[in-house]
Amino acid sequence: MQTIEDNTLKALVCRALDAVPRAYAPYSHFQVGAAVLAGSGRIYDGVNVENASYPAGICAERNAIAHAIGSGERHVLAIAVCGGRDGDVSGDCFPCGICRQVMREFCNPDECLVLVVRSAESYRTFTLADLLPQSFGPDAPGLRSLD
Ligand code: THU
């Protein structure tokens, strides 16, 4: 089992919290921030970006993951997420199902940590396997991976 230092988790949580005001959520007013701890040790953040054509919007978690992968990363070790109406993050904001599946592509589900954040001092920790049990991923038997 990987161990991630407390200071690193704290930095991850703070990056997710700091991102929240940058969310573009003029339709739902539900602002979300996310931060990914990638294999290199770097942290990448993201926010939800909505669209006048509602289904074209994208979640904060997927934007943070795309930020990491587009920067050359291939492994997600942990992800922190927080959000709420008008940026009030005092309630739990769990990743949606699509984001859980996107995490699955780049995570070891038994080790990847998902931090559901309410403040710098208050967050709950799950593994991806807790949130997405019995999942389908790039290691599926018979699925040809590109690398
Ligand atoms: N949203 C996220 O960005 N992440 C989540 O985990 C849950 C929902 C966004 C999508 C949409 O812009 C808004 O929150 C309301 O659903």
PDB file of C-alpha atoms and ligand atoms in Angstrom:
ATOM      1  CA  MET A   1       0.000   0.000   0.000  1.00  0.00           C
ATOM      2  CA  GLN A   2       1.372   3.412  -0.918  1.00  0.00           C
ATOM      3  CA  THR A   3       1.807   5.960   1.828  1.00  0.00           C
ATOM      4  CA  ILE A   4       1.274   9.619   1.089  1.00  0.00           C
ATOM      5  CA  GLU A   5       2.643  12.061   3.628  1.00  0.00           C
ATOM      6  CA  ASP A   6       0.178  14.117   5.647  1.00  0.00           C
ATOM      7  CA  ASN A   7       1.755  17.342   4.372  1.00  0.00           C
ATOM      8  CA  THR A   8       1.188  16.226   0.795  1.00  0.00           C
ATOM      9  CA  LEU A   9      -2.452  15.414   1.480  1.00  0.00           C
ATOM     10  CA  LYS A  10      -2.850  18.783   3.168  1.00  0.00           C
ATOM     11  CA  ALA A  11      -1.395  20.534   0.105  1.00  0.00           C
ATOM     12  CA  LEU A  12      -3.765  18.563  -2.127  1.00  0.00           C
ATOM     13  CA  VAL A  13      -6.766  19.578  -0.030  1.00  0.00           C
ATOM     14  CA  CYS A  14      -5.699  23.236  -0.078  1.00  0.00           C
ATOM     15  CA  ARG A  15      -5.275  23.224  -3.856  1.00  0.00           C
ATOM     16  CA  ALA A  16      -8.826  21.863  -4.290  1.00  0.00           C
ATOM     17  CA  LEU A  17     -10.219  24.482  -1.907  1.00  0.00           C
ATOM     18  CA  ASP A  18      -8.275  27.301  -3.600  1.00  0.00           C
ATOM     19  CA  ALA A  19      -9.673  26.323  -6.996  1.00  0.00           C
ATOM     20  CA  VAL A  20     -13.356  26.615  -6.022  1.00  0.00           C
ATOM     21  CA  PRO A  21     -13.747  30.390  -6.688  1.00  0.00           C
ATOM     22  CA  ARG A  22     -12.434  29.850 -10.225  1.00  0.00           C
ATOM     23  CA  ALA A  23     -15.309  27.502 -11.124  1.00  0.00           C
ATOM     24  CA  TYR A  24     -17.431  28.610 -14.070  1.00  0.00           C
ATOM     25  CA  ALA A  25     -20.917  27.640 -12.915  1.00  0.00           C
ATOM     26  CA  PRO A  26     -23.357  30.373 -14.011  1.00  0.00           C
ATOM     27  CA  TYR A  27     -26.209  27.871 -14.521  1.00  0.00           C
ATOM     28  CA  SER A  28     -26.128  25.625 -11.446  1.00  0.00           C
ATOM     29  CA  HIS A  29     -24.223  28.042  -9.171  1.00  0.00           C
ATOM     30  CA  PHE A  30     -22.662  24.853  -7.782  1.00  0.00           C
ATOM     31  CA  GLN A  31     -18.938  25.568  -7.731  1.00  0.00           C
ATOM     32  CA  VAL A  32     -16.499  22.666  -7.526  1.00  0.00           C
ATOM     33  CA  GLY A  33     -12.723  22.467  -7.152  1.00  0.00           C
ATOM     34  CA  ALA A  34     -10.563  19.383  -7.525  1.00  0.00           C
ATOM     35  CA  ALA A  35      -6.872  18.591  -7.234  1.00  0.00           C
ATOM     36  CA  VAL A  36      -4.977  15.525  -8.428  1.00  0.00           C
ATOM     37  CA  LEU A  37      -1.761  14.175  -6.900  1.00  0.00           C
ATOM     38  CA  ALA A  38      -0.027  12.631  -9.903  1.00  0.00           C
ATOM     39  CA  GLY A  39       2.693   9.996 -10.154  1.00  0.00           C
ATOM     40  CA  SER A  40       5.485  12.582 -10.390  1.00  0.00           C
ATOM     41  CA  GLY A  41       4.390  14.110  -7.069  1.00  0.00           C
ATOM     42  CA  ARG A  42       3.036  17.215  -8.785  1.00  0.00           C
ATOM     43  CA  ILE A  43      -0.450  18.526  -8.076  1.00  0.00           C
ATOM     44  CA  TYR A  44      -2.854  19.616 -10.836  1.00  0.00           C
ATOM     45  CA  ASP A  45      -6.123  21.414 -10.193  1.00  0.00           C
ATOM     46  CA  GLY A  46      -9.380  21.876 -12.035  1.00  0.00           C
ATOM     47  CA  VAL A  47     -12.828  23.411 -11.722  1.00  0.00           C
ATOM     48  CA  ASN A  48     -16.213  22.647 -13.228  1.00  0.00           C
ATOM     49  CA  VAL A  49     -16.817  24.518 -16.477  1.00  0.00           C
ATOM     50  CA  GLU A  50     -20.472  24.756 -17.471  1.00  0.00           C
ATOM     51  CA  ASN A  51     -21.955  25.653 -20.842  1.00  0.00           C
ATOM     52  CA  ALA A  52     -25.104  27.308 -22.185  1.00  0.00           C
ATOM     53  CA  SER A  53     -25.707  23.925 -23.811  1.00  0.00           C
ATOM     54  CA  TYR A  54     -25.917  22.182 -20.429  1.00  0.00           C
ATOM     55  CA  PRO A  55     -24.580  18.700 -21.330  1.00  0.00           C
ATOM     56  CA  ALA A  56     -21.397  20.273 -22.705  1.00  0.00           C
ATOM     57  CA  GLY A  57     -20.333  21.192 -19.173  1.00  0.00           C
ATOM     58  CA  ILE A  58     -17.558  19.240 -17.468  1.00  0.00           C
ATOM     59  CA  CYS A  59     -16.822  18.420 -13.844  1.00  0.00           C
ATOM     60  CA  ALA A  60     -13.878  19.714 -11.823  1.00  0.00           C
ATOM     61  CA  GLU A  61     -12.433  16.227 -11.301  1.00  0.00           C
ATOM     62  CA  ARG A  62     -12.274  15.435 -15.004  1.00  0.00           C
ATOM     63  CA  ASN A  63     -10.704  18.805 -15.725  1.00  0.00           C
ATOM     64  CA  ALA A  64      -8.060  18.224 -13.045  1.00  0.00           C
ATOM     65  CA  ILE A  65      -7.326  14.759 -14.460  1.00  0.00           C
ATOM     66  CA  ALA A  66      -7.140  16.129 -18.012  1.00  0.00           C
ATOM     67  CA  HIS A  67      -4.774  18.827 -16.759  1.00  0.00           C
ATOM     68  CA  ALA A  68      -2.491  16.126 -15.285  1.00  0.00           C
ATOM     69  CA  ILE A  69      -2.639  13.768 -18.257  1.00  0.00           C
ATOM     70  CA  GLY A  70      -2.116  16.614 -20.728  1.00  0.00           C
ATOM     71  CA  SER A  71       0.971  17.594 -18.748  1.00  0.00           C
ATOM     72  CA  GLY A  72       2.459  14.151 -19.322  1.00  0.00           C
ATOM     73  CA  GLU A  73       1.320  12.321 -16.197  1.00  0.00           C
ATOM     74  CA  ARG A  74      -0.135   8.814 -16.438  1.00  0.00           C
ATOM     75  CA  HIS A  75      -0.871   7.931 -12.802  1.00  0.00           C
ATOM     76  CA  VAL A  76      -3.285   9.422 -10.300  1.00  0.00           C
ATOM     77  CA  LEU A  77      -2.329   8.666  -6.690  1.00  0.00           C
ATOM     78  CA  ALA A  78      -5.019  10.745  -4.989  1.00  0.00           C
ATOM     79  CA  ILE A  79      -7.703  13.289  -5.795  1.00  0.00           C
ATOM     80  CA  ALA A  80      -9.372  15.865  -3.557  1.00  0.00           C
ATOM     81  CA  VAL A  81     -12.765  17.377  -4.342  1.00  0.00           C
ATOM     82  CA  CYS A  82     -14.938  20.010  -2.723  1.00  0.00           C
ATOM     83  CA  GLY A  83     -17.873  22.088  -3.815  1.00  0.00           C
ATOM     84  CA  GLY A  84     -21.302  23.451  -3.159  1.00  0.00           C
ATOM     85  CA  ARG A  85     -23.827  26.171  -3.900  1.00  0.00           C
ATOM     86  CA  ASP A  86     -22.107  29.544  -4.406  1.00  0.00           C
ATOM     87  CA  GLY A  87     -18.837  28.001  -3.295  1.00  0.00           C
ATOM     88  CA  ASP A  88     -20.050  26.901   0.123  1.00  0.00           C
ATOM     89  CA  VAL A  89     -18.055  23.684   0.556  1.00  0.00           C
ATOM     90  CA  SER A  90     -19.349  22.801   4.022  1.00  0.00           C
ATOM     91  CA  GLY A  91     -21.308  19.796   2.701  1.00  0.00           C
ATOM     92  CA  ASP A  92     -19.815  16.650   1.169  1.00  0.00           C
ATOM     93  CA  CYS A  93     -19.321  16.764  -2.600  1.00  0.00           C
ATOM     94  CA  PHE A  94     -18.803  13.227  -3.873  1.00  0.00           C
ATOM     95  CA  PRO A  95     -17.476  12.627  -7.390  1.00  0.00           C
ATOM     96  CA  CYS A  96     -20.141  11.741  -9.948  1.00  0.00           C
ATOM     97  CA  GLY A  97     -20.204   8.339 -11.601  1.00  0.00           C
ATOM     98  CA  ILE A  98     -18.585   9.503 -14.820  1.00  0.00           C
ATOM     99  CA  CYS A  99     -15.678  11.050 -12.898  1.00  0.00           C
ATOM    100  CA  ARG A 100     -15.219   7.849 -10.898  1.00  0.00           C
ATOM    101  CA  GLN A 101     -14.888   5.920 -14.154  1.00  0.00           C
ATOM    102  CA  VAL A 102     -12.410   8.457 -15.569  1.00  0.00           C
ATOM    103  CA  MET A 103     -10.321   8.157 -12.367  1.00  0.00           C
ATOM    104  CA  ARG A 104     -10.347   4.378 -12.855  1.00  0.00           C
ATOM    105  CA  GLU A 105      -8.379   4.757 -16.078  1.00  0.00           C
ATOM    106  CA  PHE A 106      -5.353   6.213 -14.273  1.00  0.00           C
ATOM    107  CA  CYS A 107      -5.630   4.781 -10.739  1.00  0.00           C
ATOM    108  CA  ASN A 108      -5.005   1.612  -8.859  1.00  0.00           C
ATOM    109  CA  PRO A 109      -8.517   1.437  -7.366  1.00  0.00           C
ATOM    110  CA  ASP A 110      -7.361  -0.233  -4.143  1.00  0.00           C
ATOM    111  CA  GLU A 111      -4.742   2.450  -3.474  1.00  0.00           C
ATOM    112  CA  CYS A 112      -5.972   5.682  -5.044  1.00  0.00           C
ATOM    113  CA  LEU A 113      -7.328   8.001  -2.365  1.00  0.00           C
ATOM    114  CA  VAL A 114     -10.422  10.138  -2.906  1.00  0.00           C
ATOM    115  CA  LEU A 115     -10.611  12.984  -0.406  1.00  0.00           C
ATOM    116  CA  VAL A 116     -14.071  14.473   0.051  1.00  0.00           C
ATOM    117  CA  VAL A 117     -13.271  17.872   1.490  1.00  0.00           C
ATOM    118  CA  ARG A 118     -15.288  20.272   3.636  1.00  0.00           C
ATOM    119  CA  SER A 119     -12.405  22.446   4.825  1.00  0.00           C
ATOM    120  CA  ALA A 120      -8.626  22.345   5.206  1.00  0.00           C
ATOM    121  CA  GLU A 121      -9.136  20.562   8.518  1.00  0.00           C
ATOM    122  CA  SER A 122     -12.129  18.394   7.662  1.00  0.00           C
ATOM    123  CA  TYR A 123     -12.150  15.767   4.961  1.00  0.00           C
ATOM    124  CA  ARG A 124     -13.126  12.136   4.547  1.00  0.00           C
ATOM    125  CA  THR A 125     -10.893   9.632   2.811  1.00  0.00           C
ATOM    126  CA  PHE A 126     -12.034   6.763   0.611  1.00  0.00           C
ATOM    127  CA  THR A 127     -10.301   4.538  -1.902  1.00  0.00           C
ATOM    128  CA  LEU A 128     -11.555   4.574  -5.448  1.00  0.00           C
ATOM    129  CA  ALA A 129     -12.539   0.934  -4.925  1.00  0.00           C
ATOM    130  CA  ASP A 130     -14.823   2.066  -2.073  1.00  0.00           C
ATOM    131  CA  LEU A 131     -16.610   4.424  -4.458  1.00  0.00           C
ATOM    132  CA  LEU A 132     -16.465   2.271  -7.595  1.00  0.00           C
ATOM    133  CA  PRO A 133     -16.440  -1.419  -6.612  1.00  0.00           C
ATOM    134  CA  GLN A 134     -16.078  -4.248  -9.136  1.00  0.00           C
ATOM    135  CA  SER A 135     -15.013  -1.746 -11.782  1.00  0.00           C
ATOM    136  CA  PHE A 136     -14.152  -1.995 -15.456  1.00  0.00           C
ATOM    137  CA  GLY A 137     -10.745  -0.622 -16.377  1.00  0.00           C
ATOM    138  CA  PRO A 138      -7.782  -0.799 -18.705  1.00  0.00           C
ATOM    139  CA  ASP A 139      -6.710  -4.112 -17.163  1.00  0.00           C
ATOM    140  CA  ALA A 140      -9.927  -5.845 -18.209  1.00  0.00           C
ATOM    141  CA  PRO A 141      -9.252  -9.299 -19.659  1.00  0.00           C
ATOM    142  CA  GLY A 142      -9.377  -9.175 -23.442  1.00  0.00           C
ATOM    143  CA  LEU A 143      -9.190  -5.392 -23.648  1.00  0.00           C
ATOM    144  CA  ARG A 144      -6.232  -4.320 -25.708  1.00  0.00           C
ATOM    145  CA  SER A 145      -4.405  -1.402 -24.104  1.00  0.00           C
ATOM    146  CA  LEU A 146      -2.450   1.058 -26.216  1.00  0.00           C
ATOM    147  CA  ASP A 147       0.702   0.856 -24.069  1.00  0.00           C
TER     148      ASP A 147
HETATM  149  N1  THU B   1     -19.920  18.789 -10.451  1.00  0.00           N
HETATM  150  C1  THU B   1     -18.566  18.624 -10.404  1.00  0.00           C
HETATM  151  O1  THU B   1     -17.815  19.397 -10.984  1.00  0.00           O
HETATM  152  N2  THU B   1     -18.084  17.578  -9.691  1.00  0.00           N
HETATM  153  C2  THU B   1     -18.837  16.757  -8.922  1.00  0.00           C
HETATM  154  O2  THU B   1     -18.298  15.888  -8.266  1.00  0.00           O
HETATM  155  C3  THU B   1     -20.285  16.906  -8.879  1.00  0.00           C
HETATM  156  C4  THU B   1     -20.856  17.901  -9.817  1.00  0.00           C
HETATM  157  C5  THU B   1     -20.454  19.944 -11.190  1.00  0.00           C
HETATM  158  C6  THU B   1     -21.148  19.644 -12.477  1.00  0.00           C
HETATM  159  C7  THU B   1     -22.035  20.857 -12.619  1.00  0.00           C
HETATM  160  O3  THU B   1     -21.282  21.925 -13.191  1.00  0.00           O
HETATM  161  C8  THU B   1     -22.373  21.232 -11.198  1.00  0.00           C
HETATM  162  O4  THU B   1     -21.389  20.614 -10.381  1.00  0.00           O
HETATM  163  C9  THU B   1     -23.753  20.790 -10.745  1.00  0.00           C
HETATM  164  O5  THU B   1     -23.965  19.470 -11.039  1.00  0.00           O
END
